[in-house]
XYZ file of C-alpha atoms in Angstrom:
529
model
C 44.660 -9.153 -104.976
C 45.948 -9.543 -101.453
C 46.242 -6.784 -98.950
C 48.903 -6.851 -96.297
C 47.755 -5.478 -92.928
C 50.378 -4.412 -90.467
C 49.744 -5.036 -86.779
C 49.560 -1.808 -84.899
C 49.842 -1.420 -81.102
C 46.940 0.553 -79.782
C 47.833 2.614 -76.741
C 45.466 4.890 -74.860
C 45.749 8.504 -75.734
C 47.095 11.139 -73.367
C 45.819 14.571 -72.676
C 47.347 17.527 -70.966
C 46.306 18.560 -67.450
C 44.254 21.715 -67.693
C 46.071 23.144 -64.680
C 49.742 22.258 -65.038
C 49.970 20.791 -68.592
C 51.406 17.422 -67.535
C 50.439 14.522 -69.879
C 47.919 12.328 -68.112
C 45.492 9.583 -68.935
C 42.002 10.883 -69.608
C 39.751 11.145 -66.526
C 36.370 12.778 -65.913
C 38.014 15.841 -64.324
C 40.844 16.203 -66.902
C 43.145 17.141 -64.020
C 46.176 15.287 -62.702
C 46.128 13.751 -59.245
C 48.479 16.341 -57.756
C 46.359 19.269 -58.926
C 43.169 17.497 -57.889
C 44.491 17.007 -54.355
C 45.570 20.625 -54.171
C 42.057 21.730 -55.095
C 40.005 19.117 -53.189
C 40.665 17.701 -49.657
C 38.310 14.740 -49.082
C 39.451 14.479 -45.442
C 38.036 17.919 -44.698
C 35.602 17.715 -41.813
C 37.273 14.626 -40.255
C 39.029 15.669 -37.026
C 42.762 14.934 -36.983
C 42.997 14.937 -33.165
C 40.462 13.252 -30.884
C 40.463 12.595 -27.132
C 39.761 9.182 -25.552
C 38.947 8.719 -21.853
C 40.837 5.984 -19.971
C 40.431 4.819 -16.353
C 43.796 3.967 -14.804
C 42.281 2.053 -11.892
C 40.405 -0.606 -13.882
C 42.265 -0.206 -17.218
C 39.095 0.486 -19.231
C 38.204 2.908 -22.034
C 35.069 5.004 -22.156
C 32.632 4.231 -24.954
C 29.827 6.790 -25.253
C 27.201 7.216 -24.055
C 27.912 5.466 -20.760
C 29.873 2.246 -21.181
C 33.392 1.367 -20.065
C 35.039 -1.510 -21.956
C 38.291 -3.414 -21.548
C 40.574 -3.140 -24.617
C 44.150 -4.186 -25.234
C 46.529 -1.931 -27.137
C 46.226 -2.247 -30.955
C 43.290 -4.625 -30.617
C 40.239 -4.795 -32.853
C 38.041 -3.628 -29.994
C 40.154 -0.519 -29.436
C 40.211 0.216 -33.187
C 36.408 -0.017 -33.323
C 36.154 2.345 -30.351
C 38.436 4.873 -32.069
C 36.461 4.743 -35.321
C 33.207 5.289 -33.461
C 34.589 8.561 -32.122
C 34.619 9.925 -35.732
C 31.671 7.933 -37.040
C 29.648 10.967 -38.194
C 32.381 12.543 -40.379
C 33.335 9.140 -41.807
C 29.792 8.579 -43.021
C 30.412 11.125 -45.826
C 33.336 9.157 -47.312
C 34.118 5.524 -48.044
C 36.492 3.885 -45.543
C 38.870 1.535 -47.351
C 41.398 0.606 -44.640
C 42.213 1.431 -41.023
C 45.093 0.379 -38.819
C 47.239 1.450 -35.883
C 50.574 3.211 -36.205
C 52.937 2.074 -33.448
C 53.441 4.451 -30.536
C 55.102 4.135 -27.144
C 52.727 2.493 -24.615
C 53.369 5.274 -22.077
C 53.026 8.144 -24.574
C 49.273 8.580 -23.993
C 48.818 8.683 -27.776
C 47.036 6.399 -30.211
C 47.609 6.915 -33.949
C 45.229 5.413 -36.526
C 46.066 5.475 -40.251
C 42.933 5.774 -42.401
C 42.501 5.198 -46.133
C 39.355 6.817 -47.555
C 37.800 7.365 -51.003
C 35.324 9.940 -52.249
C 33.807 10.957 -55.606
C 34.843 14.468 -56.696
C 34.490 16.659 -59.841
C 32.486 14.925 -62.554
C 32.599 11.438 -61.044
C 36.343 11.159 -60.429
C 37.176 9.020 -57.353
C 39.994 10.304 -55.166
C 41.775 8.170 -52.527
C 43.630 9.699 -49.589
C 45.672 8.358 -46.655
C 46.044 10.344 -43.422
C 46.626 9.764 -39.690
C 44.255 10.623 -36.848
C 45.902 11.275 -33.488
C 43.984 10.142 -30.375
C 44.963 11.686 -27.043
C 44.367 9.351 -24.062
C 42.996 11.368 -21.146
C 42.735 9.963 -17.619
C 39.240 9.835 -16.180
C 37.984 7.761 -13.275
C 34.989 5.592 -14.116
C 31.900 5.483 -11.928
C 32.674 2.070 -10.465
C 36.177 3.049 -9.397
C 34.867 6.343 -8.054
C 32.492 4.451 -5.786
C 35.294 2.145 -4.666
C 37.504 5.086 -3.765
C 34.654 6.753 -1.910
C 34.460 3.621 0.345
C 30.911 4.388 1.352
C 28.987 2.897 -1.558
C 27.887 -0.711 -1.713
C 25.059 -2.724 -3.203
C 25.566 -6.006 -1.367
C 27.012 -6.977 1.997
C 27.851 -10.404 3.440
C 27.699 -10.662 7.217
C 29.678 -13.725 8.318
C 29.041 -14.696 11.933
C 30.042 -17.522 14.261
C 28.676 -17.752 17.785
C 31.894 -18.866 19.444
C 34.504 -17.289 21.669
C 37.434 -18.423 19.523
C 38.346 -17.205 16.017
C 40.214 -20.263 14.737
C 37.647 -20.864 12.002
C 37.855 -17.235 10.870
C 41.645 -17.350 10.708
C 41.444 -20.484 8.572
C 38.756 -18.926 6.376
C 40.902 -15.805 5.930
C 43.767 -17.884 4.522
C 41.439 -19.664 2.098
C 40.112 -16.324 0.839
C 43.656 -15.091 0.271
C 44.738 -18.298 -1.461
C 41.901 -18.268 -3.994
C 41.753 -14.466 -4.396
C 38.117 -14.133 -3.306
C 38.824 -10.721 -1.737
C 39.620 -8.950 -5.014
C 36.071 -7.744 -5.738
C 35.388 -6.429 -2.249
C 35.006 -2.715 -1.639
C 36.083 -3.066 1.974
C 36.235 -5.641 4.745
C 35.223 -4.750 8.270
C 35.997 -6.868 11.315
C 33.633 -6.833 14.281
C 33.640 -8.728 17.523
C 31.873 -11.873 16.262
C 32.591 -11.944 12.536
C 33.424 -10.158 9.301
C 31.475 -7.932 6.914
C 32.280 -8.006 3.177
C 30.985 -5.111 1.049
C 30.504 -5.446 -2.728
C 29.509 -3.161 -5.578
C 27.308 -5.807 -7.241
C 25.056 -8.598 -6.045
C 26.698 -11.121 -8.379
C 30.055 -10.783 -6.620
C 28.378 -11.306 -3.255
C 26.581 -14.434 -4.481
C 29.875 -15.831 -5.716
C 31.404 -15.247 -2.278
C 28.467 -16.978 -0.555
C 28.935 -20.024 -2.786
C 32.632 -20.057 -1.883
C 31.802 -19.966 1.845
C 29.393 -22.877 1.461
C 32.145 -24.951 -0.164
C 34.833 -24.176 2.428
C 33.105 -24.105 5.833
C 29.868 -25.678 7.125
C 27.389 -22.836 7.205
C 23.927 -21.630 6.248
C 22.731 -18.275 4.966
C 19.705 -16.050 4.589
C 19.272 -13.382 1.906
C 17.265 -10.173 2.102
C 17.057 -6.972 0.093
C 15.907 -3.416 0.686
C 14.448 -1.109 -1.946
C 16.470 2.092 -2.262
C 14.877 3.779 -5.274
C 12.735 3.009 -8.303
C 11.781 4.532 -11.640
C 8.209 3.705 -12.631
C 8.704 5.051 -16.149
C 11.624 2.771 -17.069
C 10.593 -0.004 -14.634
C 14.007 -0.069 -12.925
C 14.607 -0.755 -9.249
C 17.647 -0.188 -7.062
C 18.109 -2.664 -4.207
C 20.664 -3.217 -1.479
C 21.140 -6.914 -0.714
C 22.254 -8.455 2.573
C 23.474 -12.031 2.997
C 23.642 -13.321 6.562
C 26.017 -16.309 6.772
C 26.153 -18.303 10.002
C 29.049 -20.707 10.538
C 28.553 -23.691 12.833
C 29.373 -22.715 16.455
C 32.107 -25.354 16.802
C 35.872 -24.804 16.574
C 38.897 -27.032 16.630
C 39.735 -28.584 20.038
C 36.165 -28.179 21.304
C 34.518 -30.927 23.336
C 30.954 -31.553 22.135
C 28.078 -33.776 23.166
C 26.066 -35.323 20.345
C 22.428 -36.209 20.533
C 21.745 -39.965 20.958
C 20.111 -40.175 17.527
C 23.044 -38.487 15.790
C 25.628 -40.595 17.651
C 23.824 -43.770 16.625
C 23.662 -42.700 12.979
C 27.425 -42.081 13.000
C 28.247 -45.690 13.888
C 27.188 -45.991 17.535
C 30.003 -43.699 18.692
C 30.047 -42.139 22.161
C 28.222 -38.864 22.632
C 31.269 -37.076 24.124
C 33.622 -36.300 21.226
C 36.505 -33.968 20.415
C 36.523 -31.746 17.339
C 39.924 -32.244 15.713
C 39.344 -30.117 12.614
C 36.796 -27.819 10.933
C 37.099 -27.564 7.143
C 34.166 -28.092 4.781
C 32.805 -30.436 7.470
C 33.169 -30.965 11.223
C 35.690 -33.755 11.926
C 35.055 -35.500 15.253
C 36.935 -38.230 17.090
C 35.814 -40.387 20.003
C 38.644 -40.321 22.598
C 37.479 -43.686 24.009
C 37.449 -45.716 20.784
C 39.320 -43.582 18.162
C 36.195 -43.681 16.004
C 35.993 -40.693 13.626
C 33.053 -39.082 11.860
C 32.478 -36.151 9.515
C 29.411 -33.949 9.946
C 28.430 -31.575 7.156
C 26.447 -28.382 7.551
C 23.024 -29.829 6.728
C 23.463 -32.654 9.246
C 24.557 -30.228 11.940
C 21.569 -27.933 11.521
C 19.264 -30.968 11.617
C 20.851 -32.219 14.870
C 22.572 -29.167 16.433
C 25.038 -29.433 19.300
C 27.240 -26.948 21.156
C 30.640 -26.862 22.772
C 30.670 -27.993 26.389
C 33.585 -25.923 27.628
C 35.081 -22.523 26.970
C 38.651 -22.444 25.516
C 39.783 -20.479 28.572
C 38.757 -23.455 30.719
C 41.643 -25.529 29.381
C 43.783 -26.731 32.262
C 47.310 -28.068 32.283
C 47.875 -31.640 33.391
C 51.036 -33.663 33.842
C 51.117 -37.256 32.626
C 51.934 -39.636 35.482
C 51.491 -42.907 33.589
C 50.589 -43.801 29.991
C 49.943 -47.132 28.309
C 48.872 -47.899 24.721
C 45.700 -49.936 24.194
C 46.493 -52.456 21.483
C 43.199 -54.329 21.202
C 40.292 -51.997 20.599
C 36.907 -53.613 21.048
C 34.500 -52.557 18.344
C 30.755 -52.761 18.693
C 28.321 -53.778 15.991
C 27.904 -51.131 13.327
C 30.958 -49.164 14.437
C 32.346 -46.592 12.060
C 35.849 -45.897 10.784
C 38.831 -45.877 13.160
C 41.547 -43.216 12.916
C 44.945 -44.527 11.795
C 46.803 -41.330 12.734
C 46.070 -41.609 16.453
C 46.816 -44.202 19.118
C 44.448 -45.038 21.941
C 46.042 -44.598 25.341
C 45.041 -45.026 28.988
C 46.662 -42.345 31.125
C 46.798 -41.166 34.684
C 47.121 -37.380 34.898
C 47.358 -34.790 37.626
C 46.723 -31.075 37.514
C 49.846 -28.959 37.722
C 47.942 -26.684 40.099
C 47.353 -29.655 42.454
C 50.863 -31.061 42.639
C 50.850 -30.740 46.415
C 47.983 -33.258 46.580
C 47.704 -36.889 45.537
C 44.540 -36.471 43.469
C 44.880 -38.039 40.044
C 42.483 -38.637 37.163
C 42.190 -41.621 34.865
C 41.004 -41.237 31.287
C 41.298 -42.571 27.787
C 42.743 -40.349 25.111
C 43.458 -40.272 21.394
C 46.912 -38.785 22.079
C 48.559 -42.056 23.070
C 51.176 -41.738 20.318
C 52.362 -38.361 21.681
C 52.260 -38.695 25.475
C 54.983 -39.991 27.771
C 55.250 -39.851 31.569
C 56.245 -36.343 32.585
C 54.733 -34.587 29.555
C 52.421 -31.613 29.923
C 49.035 -31.830 28.264
C 46.018 -29.502 28.033
C 42.539 -30.786 28.726
C 39.115 -30.107 30.207
C 38.173 -31.150 33.730
C 34.574 -32.309 33.233
C 34.324 -33.771 36.731
C 34.592 -30.367 38.405
C 32.902 -28.350 35.665
C 29.324 -27.149 35.570
C 28.030 -28.533 32.266
C 24.886 -26.846 31.051
C 23.861 -29.019 28.103
C 20.592 -30.841 27.510
C 22.272 -33.940 26.080
C 24.807 -34.238 28.926
C 22.088 -33.890 31.532
C 20.280 -36.907 30.075
C 23.397 -39.083 29.947
C 24.390 -41.625 32.552
C 27.120 -40.151 34.772
C 29.297 -43.231 34.176
C 29.458 -42.406 30.447
C 30.814 -38.899 31.068
C 34.644 -38.949 31.431
C 36.325 -37.063 34.251
C 38.975 -35.517 31.999
C 39.162 -35.048 28.238
C 42.681 -34.385 26.964
C 42.931 -32.079 23.941
C 46.574 -31.566 22.921
C 50.125 -31.802 24.136
C 51.577 -28.636 25.638
C 54.888 -27.077 24.540
C 56.788 -23.951 25.487
C 54.989 -21.213 23.526
C 57.748 -18.624 23.879
C 60.345 -20.937 22.392
C 58.009 -21.915 19.537
C 57.394 -18.275 18.636
C 61.090 -17.492 18.666
C 61.957 -20.385 16.320
C 59.013 -19.936 13.951
C 60.628 -19.100 10.583
C 57.439 -18.652 8.557
C 54.539 -16.226 8.366
C 51.056 -15.758 6.917
C 49.436 -12.963 4.968
C 46.405 -11.116 6.284
C 43.398 -9.448 4.701
C 43.389 -5.655 4.615
C 40.408 -4.929 6.836
C 39.082 -2.392 9.284
C 39.384 -3.469 12.907
C 37.232 -2.186 15.730
C 39.662 -3.089 18.478
C 42.324 -5.747 18.969
C 43.155 -6.954 22.451
C 45.629 -9.448 23.850
C 43.067 -12.248 23.614
C 42.992 -11.900 19.807
C 46.772 -12.250 19.701
C 46.600 -15.360 21.885
C 43.963 -16.899 19.610
C 46.075 -16.132 16.550
C 49.050 -17.878 18.150
C 46.799 -20.881 18.839
C 45.911 -20.976 15.137
C 49.593 -20.855 14.124
C 50.310 -23.753 16.468
C 47.432 -25.712 14.935
C 48.994 -25.233 11.500
C 52.255 -26.685 12.775
C 50.527 -29.671 14.320
C 47.930 -30.500 11.637
C 49.129 -31.253 8.117
C 45.587 -31.576 6.743
C 44.846 -27.913 7.517
C 48.303 -26.799 6.465
C 47.970 -28.043 2.877
C 45.094 -25.578 2.238
C 47.078 -22.546 3.436
C 49.833 -20.572 1.694
C 52.771 -20.426 4.130
C 55.591 -17.985 3.369
C 59.204 -18.109 4.393
C 60.273 -15.453 6.903
C 63.764 -14.391 5.891
C 64.363 -12.590 9.190
C 64.422 -15.864 11.125
C 67.406 -18.214 10.604
C 66.765 -21.729 9.301
C 66.968 -24.448 11.941
C 66.048 -28.101 12.164
C 62.450 -29.221 11.642
C 62.022 -30.160 15.329
C 63.336 -28.480 18.419
C 64.754 -30.054 21.556
C 61.297 -30.646 23.047
C 59.991 -32.345 19.901
C 57.458 -29.636 19.078
C 56.214 -30.008 15.482
C 57.485 -27.502 12.943
C 56.838 -26.742 9.296
C 59.532 -27.863 6.860
C 61.080 -25.567 4.260
C 59.576 -27.679 1.458
C 56.098 -26.528 2.506
C 56.961 -22.812 2.462
C 56.654 -20.304 -0.375
C 58.981 -17.408 -1.056
C 57.380 -14.066 -0.263
C 58.201 -11.934 -3.334
C 57.715 -8.155 -3.357
C 58.270 -6.572 -6.792
C 58.029 -2.785 -6.963
C 59.103 -0.222 -9.536
C 61.057 1.823 -7.031
C 63.047 -1.155 -5.798
C 64.459 -2.015 -9.224
C 67.060 0.212 -10.804
C 67.720 0.822 -14.458
C 70.019 -2.183 -14.784
C 67.520 -4.504 -13.145
C 64.727 -3.043 -15.246
C 66.631 -3.621 -18.487
C 67.502 -7.138 -17.381
C 63.834 -7.915 -16.727
C 62.850 -6.512 -20.130
C 65.584 -8.533 -21.852
C 64.441 -11.711 -20.110
C 60.840 -10.992 -21.071
C 61.833 -10.424 -24.719
C 63.883 -13.608 -24.754
C 60.932 -15.633 -23.481
C 58.690 -14.146 -26.160
C 61.238 -14.965 -28.894
C 61.392 -18.536 -27.622
C 57.606 -18.910 -27.736
C 57.024 -17.105 -31.070
C 60.161 -17.281 -33.265
C 58.538 -15.302 -36.096
C 57.321 -12.479 -33.897
C 60.574 -10.460 -34.007
C 60.913 -10.710 -37.769
C 57.327 -9.576 -38.223
C 57.755 -6.683 -35.785
C 60.825 -5.456 -37.643
C 59.034 -5.418 -40.991
C 58.215 -1.747 -41.825
C 55.224 -2.825 -43.884
C 53.466 -4.060 -40.757
C 53.559 -0.691 -38.997
C 50.567 0.610 -40.866
C 48.166 -1.826 -39.310
């Protein structure tokens, strides 16, 4: 006998909720989800509104107990910081998911959507989604508070140069601005023979010292002073001082080398002219056009000083000038400059035009001088030279006159100068007319020397009309191709139309770089995290 068995579909049984009587699948609590949520709130004890401290000066958030960290909006770091604020209440439940809900960047609000689970009533697991609102409160961090106080520092760099001219400092100032080395300074103070840089940490000061060693020939000494100590935690608080000394030689100085140093540089003459000071001292021999570079270590091994003060420059008029074509080179001679021409000139002081006294000399300015031109130089024949190397030299080897540079009308050059430089924000003790004259000398050096000019950011001055690159006298000028536009962008200067245009341009650039970014941002499913 055969039995026919019919296939039956087995479905789970349903029971009625003991509270509202709705048919539900069996669960340990025998209550529907709606009634269970009305009886039990698993998010109880988790704060729905929390405050977060934010420093507007350095754009950092406070992480207890005493740390300030940098976090971008809707980043993983900021989400971790927000969850740590409610870490204790969250330890009683199971965190399933967490993500940011989008808010306006300027709303001072951060919203985090949390998904949590917890076991309730006879082993039933309940899941709940809710939003925690974080209020961003402004609070100045300790570092910014010390910066604003302007009287707190942990390291200071004292930059000094024992000269009477500040050309090297003006050049160093432009290098600091170009590479942004002034950003970590608390304040900059200018004194009569140098600059003081104050820092909140020793590491920033050490970085600045390394920058100075790479840009100018110098040496430094470091010292520190104990401020306080804690013998229990073995912590010490020091104030560090770095004393940086720049070589006491500036551009357009006449120097006298020691015989040993002159021989090591290719048997050049001891009387030389400093044509440039960058990371090394660039010298030229006005008698042979031989050039040499002296770094900081070589200078401190064989030191030399300037023979004449910049105020001792005298004005001469060129009576006769001839170019020397055949330059006799001695054995072991060094490199010859290709940018200069050796000339033999007869000059006369403009203050002695009523006499017939003239001076003969060789100069490296043969390519610039013509009869009737004015030139600045040092009169060594009538000058009291107090230098140990010059006193040991034969008087025939010391030239009567050393010409430095061609002279132009300064007033006309200032009036036609259509460019400008930026300056460091620093405290000045006093500024006299001599400082202004030295600054004008530095600006003229930039116009005349392209090698120095390429390391400096030069900005276009819109208040001065554009003229030709050279004036009627042939004075060198800086071309427009070497200038940068000085842009000043401020919130007050832009109106609503300009602001919307900038935002539209910014959005268009982002769409071009990430084509899928807009589609993803418009997806409502991505707003939950």
